[in-house]
Amino acid sequence: MENNNNATQKAVEQDLNEILKVRREKLSNLQAADKDPFKITKYDVTHHSVDIKENFEAMEGKTVSIAGRMMSKRIMGKASFCNVQDLKGSIQSYVARDNLGEESYADFKKMDIGDIVGIVGEVFKTKTGEISIHATSVTLLSKSLQVLPEKFHGLTNTDMRYRQRYVDLIMNQDVKDTFIKRSHIIRAIRNYLDARGFLEVETPMLVSNAGGAAARPFETHFNALDEDVKLRISLELYLKRLIVGGLERVYEIGRVFRNEGLDTRHNPEFTLMELYQAYTDYHGMMDLTEDLFRYLANEVCKSEVIPYGEHMIDFSKPFERLTMIDAVKKYAGVDFTEVKTDEEAKALADSHNVHYEDRHKRGDILNLFFEEFVEHNLIQPTFVMDHPVEISPLTKRKPENPDYVERFELFCNGWEMCNAYSELNDPIDQRARFEEQEKMFAAGDEEANHTDEDFLNALEHGMPPTGGIGYGIDRLTMLLTNSPAIRDVILFPTMKPLD
């Protein structure tokens, strides 16, 4: 059986090599006849496929010019059909020798699936009712020297889909639709924030101190200054500097880089949106977030109730709001208000098989309980509030309970969708938090923050009370497009080398 499979594979490879050879010979013949398609520099396109189909009554009988990739061709003697795929969809063209002339029709018959063509002709409807273009000219604009996957099965190898996204986009219309929708999501976010007085800004990607999140940074070397620098892991600390400078509402949508593993919800290079608003707190950020998510569902999905996997996510109702302590009590049956010491917390973790490290304190273990017992239950939009101070080094403490901070995370479908604070603006407290982070780093926590003296200097100039939030654009796109993995919403995700 194995020998038969090897023989079949070898025969397929030989056939493919022969097809590729023929395509290059066709190109050589075109060039020898002074018909080199690669010498064409432009082509006037007047319409796209879907526009013609959706407006057929107004378009019937009119001459149009389209361009795209030939995805199928049926040669039937003196008349043929082909299907051309463009940005918006595809449309059939009827190509007849009497309309093109002998030479042009002969050239058309030699064209291959995958070639880029331009077609001029009149819009009509065939006897079977298919809206088509009756071609008066067909121009080869680019010769495809490779072979597309078999059309009925498409590009099904998942790994190859991610590595050759250009082929994936050609073969799978739903993939193209996902990335068009991703662009729509980002545009809608900008429209929402711009209409509310937020200013879009840009901050550095190469930084000397990568702070603002618990993550390991990528490191590189700046030759001109002979200095080691890092790729940013968040947008936070520079945006807060702008709040200090008097830009009261700012946001940035940009790439951040975290030196971590790959899975269905994590890519080391991803898109983050952070916004900061002076003179508000985390309750203001909750109201903004709930309104923004409802707005995006309506704008992008045309409904406040959207499907994801087996669930229907309902953004139309007020989002549930739970403290982290109440969430753990609800789903794990453990009341951390009764846990007074680190030792008691560790004993509780032991009895519930929750893994922790020696350096972890009571607040860290509360968060571990939340991750173990709560997260996967939060399917409908839920704000989880009031995190322990140990895991929130940049957040303002709750005045009535300084062991906790004014922070929330929004969960949907069991995922963290965003993270928000009443921002810490006390430079003395912030320095103490940085010092605690330095101790954690020395104890082996590679994701701990480091002291940022310039940021502390900014806070010492005075930062107003501020609310801030960060949204993962890729995970948001997954949710709004019903995509199962983060690689399905990143055009060129990080991949292991083939060798």
Coordinates of C-alpha atoms in Angstrom, one line a residue, residues 207 209-211 214-220 229-233 257-260 441 446-448 450:
V207 CA 11.7 51.1 23.8
N209 CA 11.9 49.7 29.0
A210 CA 9.0 47.5 27.8
G211 CA 6.3 48.0 30.5
A214 CA 2.9 41.2 32.3
A215 CA 4.9 39.7 29.4
R216 CA 8.4 38.9 28.2
P217 CA 9.6 41.3 25.6
F218 CA 11.6 40.6 22.4
E219 CA 15.0 42.2 22.5
T220 CA 17.2 43.6 19.7
V229 CA 16.4 47.9 23.1
K230 CA 13.1 46.0 23.3
L231 CA 9.9 45.8 21.2
R232 CA 7.0 47.2 23.1
I233 CA 4.6 44.8 24.9
F257 CA 5.1 42.0 20.6
R258 CA 5.2 39.4 23.4
N259 CA 7.8 36.7 23.6
E260 CA 5.4 33.9 24.4
F441 CA 11.6 39.8 38.7
E446 CA 10.3 37.1 33.8
E447 CA 7.0 38.9 33.1
A448 CA 7.3 41.5 35.9
H450 CA 10.7 47.2 35.5

